[in-house]
XYZ file of C-alpha atoms in Angstrom:
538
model
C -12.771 24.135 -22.394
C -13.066 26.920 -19.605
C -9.516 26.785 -17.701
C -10.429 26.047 -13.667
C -10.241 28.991 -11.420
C -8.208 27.204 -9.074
C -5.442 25.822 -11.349
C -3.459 29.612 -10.310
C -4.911 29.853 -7.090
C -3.115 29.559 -3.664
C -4.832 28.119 -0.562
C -4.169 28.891 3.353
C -5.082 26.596 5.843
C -6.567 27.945 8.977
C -7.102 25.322 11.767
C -9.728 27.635 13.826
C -8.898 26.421 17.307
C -5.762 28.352 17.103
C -6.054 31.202 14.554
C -7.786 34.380 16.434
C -10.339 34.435 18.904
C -13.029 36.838 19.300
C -14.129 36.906 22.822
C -11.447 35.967 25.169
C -12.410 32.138 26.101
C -8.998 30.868 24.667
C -10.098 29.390 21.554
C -9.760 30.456 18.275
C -13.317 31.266 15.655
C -14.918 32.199 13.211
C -15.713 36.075 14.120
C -11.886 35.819 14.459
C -11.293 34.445 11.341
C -13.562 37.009 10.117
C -11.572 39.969 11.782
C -8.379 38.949 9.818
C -10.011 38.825 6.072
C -7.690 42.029 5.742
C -4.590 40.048 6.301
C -5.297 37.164 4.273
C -6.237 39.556 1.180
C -3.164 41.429 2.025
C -1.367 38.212 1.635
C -2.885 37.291 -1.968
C -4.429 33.951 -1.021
C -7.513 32.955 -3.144
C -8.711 30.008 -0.472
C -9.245 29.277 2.638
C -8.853 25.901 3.506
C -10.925 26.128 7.369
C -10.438 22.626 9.363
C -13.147 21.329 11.347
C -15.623 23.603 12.824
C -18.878 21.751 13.361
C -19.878 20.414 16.513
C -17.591 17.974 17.796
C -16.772 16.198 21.726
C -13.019 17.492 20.166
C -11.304 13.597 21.010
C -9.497 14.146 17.620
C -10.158 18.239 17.504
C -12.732 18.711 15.679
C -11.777 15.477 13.363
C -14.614 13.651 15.181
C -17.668 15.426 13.995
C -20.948 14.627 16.299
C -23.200 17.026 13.807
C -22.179 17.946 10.133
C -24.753 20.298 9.607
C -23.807 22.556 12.616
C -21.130 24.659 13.568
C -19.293 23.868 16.924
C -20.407 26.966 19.844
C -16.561 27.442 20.718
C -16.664 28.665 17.323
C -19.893 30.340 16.610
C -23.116 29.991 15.097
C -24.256 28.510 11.745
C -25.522 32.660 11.054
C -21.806 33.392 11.688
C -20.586 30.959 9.342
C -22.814 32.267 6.188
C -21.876 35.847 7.491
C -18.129 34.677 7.113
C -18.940 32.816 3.482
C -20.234 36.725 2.047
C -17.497 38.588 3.800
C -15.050 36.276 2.567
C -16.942 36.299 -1.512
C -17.001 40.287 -0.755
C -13.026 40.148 -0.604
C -12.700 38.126 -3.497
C -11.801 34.570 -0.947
C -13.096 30.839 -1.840
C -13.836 29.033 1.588
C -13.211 25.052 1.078
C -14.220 22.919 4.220
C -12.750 20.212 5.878
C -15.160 16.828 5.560
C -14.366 13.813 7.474
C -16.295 10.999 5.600
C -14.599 8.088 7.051
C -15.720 8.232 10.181
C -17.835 10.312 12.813
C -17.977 11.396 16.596
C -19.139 8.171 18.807
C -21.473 11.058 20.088
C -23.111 11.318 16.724
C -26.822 10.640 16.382
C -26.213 8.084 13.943
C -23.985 6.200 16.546
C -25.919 6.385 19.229
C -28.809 5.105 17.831
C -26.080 2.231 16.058
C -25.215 0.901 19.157
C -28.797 1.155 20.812
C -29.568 -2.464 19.053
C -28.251 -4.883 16.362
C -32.083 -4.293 14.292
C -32.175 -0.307 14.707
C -31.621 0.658 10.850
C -28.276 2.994 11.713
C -26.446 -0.106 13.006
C -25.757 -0.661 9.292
C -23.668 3.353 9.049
C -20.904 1.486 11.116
C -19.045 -1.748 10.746
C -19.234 -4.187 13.344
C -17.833 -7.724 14.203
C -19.553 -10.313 16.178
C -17.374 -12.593 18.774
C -15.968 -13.112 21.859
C -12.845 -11.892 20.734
C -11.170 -9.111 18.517
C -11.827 -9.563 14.752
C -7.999 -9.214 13.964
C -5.189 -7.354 14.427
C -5.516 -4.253 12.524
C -4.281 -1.266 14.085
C -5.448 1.994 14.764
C -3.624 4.925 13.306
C -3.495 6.244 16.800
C -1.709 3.052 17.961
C -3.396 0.193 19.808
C -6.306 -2.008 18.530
C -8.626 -0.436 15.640
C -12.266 -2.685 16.922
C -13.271 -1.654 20.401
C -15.894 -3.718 22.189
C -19.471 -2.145 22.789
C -20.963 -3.250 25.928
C -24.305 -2.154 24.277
C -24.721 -4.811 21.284
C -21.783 -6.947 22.649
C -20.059 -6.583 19.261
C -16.704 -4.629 18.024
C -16.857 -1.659 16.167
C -14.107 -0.396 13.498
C -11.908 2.631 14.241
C -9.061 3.488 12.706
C -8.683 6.288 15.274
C -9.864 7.151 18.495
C -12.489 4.834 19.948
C -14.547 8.015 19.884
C -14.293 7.637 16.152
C -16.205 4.574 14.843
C -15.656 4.068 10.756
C -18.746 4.963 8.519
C -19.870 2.004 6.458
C -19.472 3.360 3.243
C -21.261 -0.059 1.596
C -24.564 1.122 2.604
C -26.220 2.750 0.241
C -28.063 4.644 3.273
C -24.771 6.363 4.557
C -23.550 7.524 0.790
C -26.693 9.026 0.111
C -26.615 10.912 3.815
C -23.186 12.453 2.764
C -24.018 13.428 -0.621
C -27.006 15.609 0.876
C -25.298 16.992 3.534
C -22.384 17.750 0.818
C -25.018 19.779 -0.831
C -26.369 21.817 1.522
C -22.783 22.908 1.825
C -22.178 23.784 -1.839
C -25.542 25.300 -1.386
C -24.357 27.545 1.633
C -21.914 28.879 -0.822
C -18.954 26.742 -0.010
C -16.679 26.459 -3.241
C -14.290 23.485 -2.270
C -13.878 20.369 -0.297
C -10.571 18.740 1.748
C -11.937 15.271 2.454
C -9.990 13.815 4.946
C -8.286 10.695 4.767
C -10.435 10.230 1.933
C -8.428 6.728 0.597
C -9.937 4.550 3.679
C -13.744 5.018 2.600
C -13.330 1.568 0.416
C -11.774 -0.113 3.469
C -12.159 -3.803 3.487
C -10.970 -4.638 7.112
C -11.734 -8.429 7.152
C -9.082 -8.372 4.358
C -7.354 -6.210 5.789
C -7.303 -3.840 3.762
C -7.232 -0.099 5.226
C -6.431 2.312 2.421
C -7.358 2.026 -1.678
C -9.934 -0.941 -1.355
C -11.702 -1.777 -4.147
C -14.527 0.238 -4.540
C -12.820 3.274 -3.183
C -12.993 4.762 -6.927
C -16.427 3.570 -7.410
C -17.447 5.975 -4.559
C -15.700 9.089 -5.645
C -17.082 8.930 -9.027
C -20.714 8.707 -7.110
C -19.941 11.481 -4.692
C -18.461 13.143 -7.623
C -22.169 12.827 -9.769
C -23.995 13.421 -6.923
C -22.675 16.098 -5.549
C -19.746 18.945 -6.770
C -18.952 17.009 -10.249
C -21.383 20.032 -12.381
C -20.360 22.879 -10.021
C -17.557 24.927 -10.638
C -15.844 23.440 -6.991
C -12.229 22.505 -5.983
C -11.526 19.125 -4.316
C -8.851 17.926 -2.843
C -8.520 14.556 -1.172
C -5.957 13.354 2.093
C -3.684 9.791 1.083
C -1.791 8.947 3.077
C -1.300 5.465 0.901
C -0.866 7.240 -2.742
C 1.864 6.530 -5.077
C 1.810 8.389 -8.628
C -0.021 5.789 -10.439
C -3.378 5.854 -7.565
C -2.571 9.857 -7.979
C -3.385 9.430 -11.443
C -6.320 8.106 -10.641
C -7.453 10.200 -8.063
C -7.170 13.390 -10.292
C -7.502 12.807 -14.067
C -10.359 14.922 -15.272
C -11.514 12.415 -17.404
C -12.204 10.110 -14.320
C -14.926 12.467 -12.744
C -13.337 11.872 -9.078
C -11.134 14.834 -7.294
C -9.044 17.640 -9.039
C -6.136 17.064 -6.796
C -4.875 14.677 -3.949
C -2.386 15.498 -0.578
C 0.055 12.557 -0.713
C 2.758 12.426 1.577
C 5.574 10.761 -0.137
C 8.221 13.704 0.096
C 7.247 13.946 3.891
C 8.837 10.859 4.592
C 12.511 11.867 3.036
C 13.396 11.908 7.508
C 11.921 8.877 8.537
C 13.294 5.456 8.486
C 11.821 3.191 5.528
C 9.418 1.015 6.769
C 9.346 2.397 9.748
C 6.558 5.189 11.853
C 6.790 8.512 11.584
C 8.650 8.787 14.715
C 11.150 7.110 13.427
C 13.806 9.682 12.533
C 16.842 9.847 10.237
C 18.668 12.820 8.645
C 16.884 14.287 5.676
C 17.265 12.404 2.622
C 17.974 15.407 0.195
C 18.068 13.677 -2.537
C 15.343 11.432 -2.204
C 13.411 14.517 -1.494
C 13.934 16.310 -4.513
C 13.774 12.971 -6.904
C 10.305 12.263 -5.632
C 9.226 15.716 -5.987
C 10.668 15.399 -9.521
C 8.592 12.244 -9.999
C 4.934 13.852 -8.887
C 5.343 16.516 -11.397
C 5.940 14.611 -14.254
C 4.011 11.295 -13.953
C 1.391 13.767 -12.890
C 1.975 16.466 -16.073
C -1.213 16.567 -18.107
C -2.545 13.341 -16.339
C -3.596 15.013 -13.251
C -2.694 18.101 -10.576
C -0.556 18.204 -7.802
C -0.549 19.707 -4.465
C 2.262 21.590 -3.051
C 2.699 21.999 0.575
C 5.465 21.388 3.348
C 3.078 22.101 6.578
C -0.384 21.367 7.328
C -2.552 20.779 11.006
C -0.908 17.329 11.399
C 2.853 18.329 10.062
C 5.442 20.397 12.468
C 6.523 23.620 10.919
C 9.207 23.564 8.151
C 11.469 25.589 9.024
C 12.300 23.538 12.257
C 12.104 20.364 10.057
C 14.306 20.934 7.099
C 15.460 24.573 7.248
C 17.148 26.642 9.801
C 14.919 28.226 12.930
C 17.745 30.131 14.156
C 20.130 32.014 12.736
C 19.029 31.590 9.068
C 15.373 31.469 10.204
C 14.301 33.956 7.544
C 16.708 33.029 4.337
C 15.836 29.159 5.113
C 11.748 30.112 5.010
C 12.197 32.215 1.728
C 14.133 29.270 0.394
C 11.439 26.168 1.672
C 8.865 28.677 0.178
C 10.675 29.208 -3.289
C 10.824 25.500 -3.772
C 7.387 24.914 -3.090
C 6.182 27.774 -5.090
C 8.324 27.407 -8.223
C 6.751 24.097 -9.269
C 3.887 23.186 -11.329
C 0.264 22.537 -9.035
C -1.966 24.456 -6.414
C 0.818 25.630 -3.563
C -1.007 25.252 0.312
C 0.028 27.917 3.031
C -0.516 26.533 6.600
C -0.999 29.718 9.372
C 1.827 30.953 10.561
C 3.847 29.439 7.843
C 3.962 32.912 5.921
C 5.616 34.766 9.507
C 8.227 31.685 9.634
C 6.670 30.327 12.731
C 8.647 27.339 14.705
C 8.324 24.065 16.341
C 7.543 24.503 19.950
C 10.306 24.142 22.745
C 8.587 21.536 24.454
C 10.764 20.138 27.518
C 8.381 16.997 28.863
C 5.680 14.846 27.798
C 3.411 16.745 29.758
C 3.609 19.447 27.141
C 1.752 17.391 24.622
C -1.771 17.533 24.404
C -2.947 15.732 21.110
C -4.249 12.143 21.478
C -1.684 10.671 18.846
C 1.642 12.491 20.706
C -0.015 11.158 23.996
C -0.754 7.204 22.923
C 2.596 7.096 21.280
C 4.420 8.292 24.305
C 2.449 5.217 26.438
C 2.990 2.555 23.841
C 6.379 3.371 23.173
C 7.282 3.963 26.612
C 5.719 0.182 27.078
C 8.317 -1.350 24.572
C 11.448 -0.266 25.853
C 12.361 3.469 24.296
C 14.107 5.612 26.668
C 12.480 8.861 27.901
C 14.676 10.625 25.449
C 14.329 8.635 22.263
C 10.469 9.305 22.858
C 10.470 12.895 23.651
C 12.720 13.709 20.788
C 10.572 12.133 18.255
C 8.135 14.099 19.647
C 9.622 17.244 19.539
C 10.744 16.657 15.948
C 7.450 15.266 14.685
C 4.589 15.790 16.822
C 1.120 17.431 15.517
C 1.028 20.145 18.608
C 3.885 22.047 16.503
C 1.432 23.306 14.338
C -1.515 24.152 16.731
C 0.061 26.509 19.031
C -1.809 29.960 18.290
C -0.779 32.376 15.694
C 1.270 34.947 16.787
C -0.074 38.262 15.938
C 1.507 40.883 17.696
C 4.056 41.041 20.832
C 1.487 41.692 23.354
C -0.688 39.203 25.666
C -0.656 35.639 24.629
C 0.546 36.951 21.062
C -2.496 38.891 20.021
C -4.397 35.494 19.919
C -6.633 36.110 22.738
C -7.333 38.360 26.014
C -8.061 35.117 27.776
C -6.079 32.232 28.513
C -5.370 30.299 25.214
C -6.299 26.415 24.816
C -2.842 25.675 24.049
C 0.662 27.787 25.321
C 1.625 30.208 22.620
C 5.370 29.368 21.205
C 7.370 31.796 23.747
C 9.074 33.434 20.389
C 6.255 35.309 19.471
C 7.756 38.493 20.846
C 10.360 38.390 17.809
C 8.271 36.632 15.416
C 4.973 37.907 14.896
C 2.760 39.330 12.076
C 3.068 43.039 13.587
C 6.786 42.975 13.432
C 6.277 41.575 9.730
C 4.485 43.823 8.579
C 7.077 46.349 9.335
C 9.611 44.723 7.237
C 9.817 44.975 3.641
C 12.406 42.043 3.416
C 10.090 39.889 5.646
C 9.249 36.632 4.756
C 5.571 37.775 4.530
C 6.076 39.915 2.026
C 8.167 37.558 0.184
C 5.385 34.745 0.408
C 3.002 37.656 -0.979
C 5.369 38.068 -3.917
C 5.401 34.618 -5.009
C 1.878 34.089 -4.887
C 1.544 37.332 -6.840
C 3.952 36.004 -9.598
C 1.567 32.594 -9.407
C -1.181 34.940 -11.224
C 0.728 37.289 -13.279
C 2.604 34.490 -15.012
C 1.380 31.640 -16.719
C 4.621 29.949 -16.764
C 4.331 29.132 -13.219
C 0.770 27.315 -13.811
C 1.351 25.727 -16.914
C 5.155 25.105 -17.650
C 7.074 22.232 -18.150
C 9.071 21.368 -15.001
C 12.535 19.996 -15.483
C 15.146 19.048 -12.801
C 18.670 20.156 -13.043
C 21.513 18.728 -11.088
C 19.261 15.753 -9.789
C 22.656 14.128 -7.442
C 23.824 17.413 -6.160
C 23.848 17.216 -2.407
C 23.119 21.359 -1.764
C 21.019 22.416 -4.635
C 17.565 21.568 -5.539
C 17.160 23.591 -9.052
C 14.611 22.900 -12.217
C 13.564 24.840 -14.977
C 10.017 25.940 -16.036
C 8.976 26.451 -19.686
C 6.457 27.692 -21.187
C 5.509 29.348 -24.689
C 9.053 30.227 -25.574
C 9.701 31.423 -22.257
C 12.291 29.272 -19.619
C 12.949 29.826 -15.945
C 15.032 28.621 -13.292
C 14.864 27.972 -10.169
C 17.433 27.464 -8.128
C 17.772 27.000 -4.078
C 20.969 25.982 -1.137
C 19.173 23.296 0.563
C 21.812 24.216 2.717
C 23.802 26.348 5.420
C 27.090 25.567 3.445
C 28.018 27.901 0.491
C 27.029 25.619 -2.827
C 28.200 26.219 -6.399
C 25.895 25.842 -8.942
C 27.325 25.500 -12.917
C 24.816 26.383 -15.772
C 24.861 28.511 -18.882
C 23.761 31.895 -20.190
C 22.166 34.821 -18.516
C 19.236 35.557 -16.169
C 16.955 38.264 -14.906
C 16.618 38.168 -11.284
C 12.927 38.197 -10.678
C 12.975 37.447 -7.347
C 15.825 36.315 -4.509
C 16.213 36.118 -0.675
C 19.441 38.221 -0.962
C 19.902 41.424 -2.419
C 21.145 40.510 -6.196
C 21.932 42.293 -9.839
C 18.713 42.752 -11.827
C 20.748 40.574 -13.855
C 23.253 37.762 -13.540
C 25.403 35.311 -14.950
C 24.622 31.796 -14.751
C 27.724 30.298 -15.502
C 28.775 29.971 -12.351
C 26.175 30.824 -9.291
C 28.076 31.205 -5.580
C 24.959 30.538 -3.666
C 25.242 31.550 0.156
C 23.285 29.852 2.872
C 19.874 29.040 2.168
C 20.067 31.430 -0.958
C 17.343 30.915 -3.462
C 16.460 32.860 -6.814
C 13.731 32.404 -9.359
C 15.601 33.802 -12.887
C 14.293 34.276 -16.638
C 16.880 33.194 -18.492
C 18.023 35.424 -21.117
């Protein structure tokens, strides 16, 4: 059986809004996107993953989708879009699009004629509740109520986000068939992969309650998956939130005809309190971190494929979460990325990630601008947190982090635009930008570049067995890859402290974030701050 291109591929995220834009009105697009091809094949990547850019009233950015055939005018035109599909197939780049299946804009035709009257045949797409009051109490992700009453039919709609985003009925047979042809058109565009957003809600049963992995949630994929990209040679990846290795399992064995890969988030809760929201904070749980990490890649070895990412559009940036954004800004990146890359599945770059870009300095709650930062701040604010509790969950945790623009250069706005940007550009951009890493050979740029390059020169990375060493230590996160004879190790300081690491033989330094012997002893490793090696062991 043909080996999948995508198995040794790396994907970049590029959430267009705040990438490059093209014509000075603030906002990022795709002639943007287009005039930076050079820097992503520079890079190595093999995908694009491009968020939302059709047509959209922007309540969610781009998340609420009023047409899924178009493409938004802040961004461009649909001719742009195929014009970016060749460039990008020229260059030797795989463009996979955001779909959001769960829901749609409230300004979507299909809405709008829902809500028109009970009989009209799209009042079926959406799932409403008749009564004088609320169905239940389920909640919208966004906080608050997920029904909101329509004035229209005098009925409640489902949303399990905005208001402006009413939940697709997925049990009519009317609204599957709908997606799977606009899926198509897509694949027949030239698209070659999908990121289907929050994906595990489409089987929602909500007078059950039941939000994420409802019954017939599988039952769907495997349709979508026969209708649609199942005979194409197409990469899939699915958002759940709600997956644990066993649903992962199911999500991504090939033999199950649904996705090739799932995002779960279970490693991205190692700071939050259990059983708690997001905001929520604690210290990071090292060691939780690295035993669920462990736990992915093998319940998922030869059963399924794995994602590997630490930031994405609706994650702040990792080296202000769990590294060091000041004075080991650069070691701590190389480190976070060496961890990620090392281990067995399809690593995701999110913009900016690649430069070591930062949380934002925000100072107030007027500095927040996404709906889910400002709802939290009111409902919070309404059950008794203090100013401060709420703004430094924020600042820890909010999704703004990752949509300031991308700092290109040291010059207006940072490169991003000759307008006024949509959003305030991270004032650091005069020391961290892509000009001033380009400059550097020790950069974490071209340290990123390197590890995706060993990705395709070396099978051992794509296909080796992944072992964890020293699973209590309270510094190091370190495992082994093996492979046809061959064994590596990986081995990373978590940590500003100096960490000692004991293990046997010899290695050959193939690539470190400090200056080191082509070869080493392994006995005993001294590992400074944030240090982090990748070794053949000899």
């Amino acid at each position: 059986m043909k080996e999948k291109w995508w198995r040794n591929s790396v994907v970049y995220q590029i959430y267009p809004r705040s990438f490059c834009d093209s014509n000075g009105d603030g906002v990022g697009d795709i002639n943007g996107i287009r005039s930076k091809l050079w820097y992503l094949k520079k890079l190595g990547i093999d995908i694009i993953w491009l968020s939302p850019v059709y047509p959209s009233p922007n309540a969610d950015n781009g998340y609420d989708i009023s047409d899924y055939y178009g493409i938004s005018s802040e961004f461009g035109t649909i001719d742009g879009m195929k014009e970016l599909i060749q460039e990008c197939e020229n260059c030797g780049i795989k463009i996979m699009m955001d779909l959001v299946l769960n829901h749609t804009s409230d300004e979507h035709p299909w809405f709008i004629e829902a809500k028109s009257a009970i009989n009209n045949p799209y009042h079926e797409y959406y799932i409403w509740r008749k009564g004088n009051h609320v169905p239940n109490d389920m909640e919208s992700c966004f906080g608050g109520s997920a029904w909101e009453y329509s004035k229209e039919t005098e009925e409640y709609y489902l949303h399990f986000f905005h208001k402006k985003q009413p939940d697709l009925n997925w049990e009519n047979k009317n609204v599957r068939t709908e997606i799977w042809k606009m899926i198509n058109y897509w694949i027949d565009m030239g698209i070659k992969g999908f990121r289907l957003d929050v994906i595990d809600m489409i089987g929602k049963v909500p007078d059950l309650k039941i939000k994420e992995n409802g019954p017939k949630l599988h039952e769907y994929l495997q349709e979508m998956n026969r209708e649609t990209f199942g005979n194409k040679d197409i990469v899939t990846v699915g958002e759940c939130w709600g997956a644990d290795t066993e649903i992962g399992k199911l999500y991504s064995s090939p033999d199950r005809k649904e996705l090739d890969m799932i995002f779960q988030f279970e490693q991205m809760q190692a700071d939050q309190i259990a059983g708690k929201e997001k905001w929520d904070l604690k210290p990071l749980d090292f060691i939780y971190l690295k035993h669920t990490f462990a736990k992915w890649q093998k319940e998922l070895d030869g059963k399924g494929w794995n994602s590997l990412f630490w930031n994405n559009h609706d994650l702040p940036r990792i080296v202000s979460r769990w590294g060091n954004d000041k004075e080991y800004r650069v070691e701590s990146a190389k480190m976070l990325a060496t961890v990620l890359h090392g281990m067995k599945g399809t690593p995701y770059i999110y913009q900016g990630e690649e430069i070591g870009m930062t949380n934002y300095p925000f100072s107030s709650k007027e500095d927040f601008a996404d709906v889910e930062a400002i709802n939290m701040y009111q409902e919070r604010k309404q059950n008794g947190y203090s100013e401060k509790e709420i703004l430094h969950s924020l600042c820890a945790k909010a999704r703004d982090n990752a949509r300031t623009p991308m700092q290109w250069n040291h010059s207006h706005a940072a490169g991003f635009t000759e307008g006024n940007p949509w959003y305030p550009v991270n004032p650091n951009y005069k020391e961290i930008n892509v000009e001033i890493a380009l400059d550097d050979k020790n950069s974490i740029f071209y340290y990123y570049q390197k590890l995706i390059q060993l990705r395709k020169e070396n099978k051992i990375l794509v296909d080796g067995n992944f072992t964890l060493l020293c699973p209590e230590d309270k510094h190091i996160f370190a495992y082994t890859r093996e492979w046809n004879g061959k064994k590596w190790v990986i081995i990373c300081n978590f940590y500003k402290e100096p960490a000692l690491l004991l293990f046997s033989g010899k290695g050959n330094v193939i690539l470190s974030n400090y200056p080191q012997e082509q070869t080493i002893s392994l006995e005993q490793i001294h590992l400074r701050p944030y240090e982090a090696m990748i070794c053949e062991i000899i």
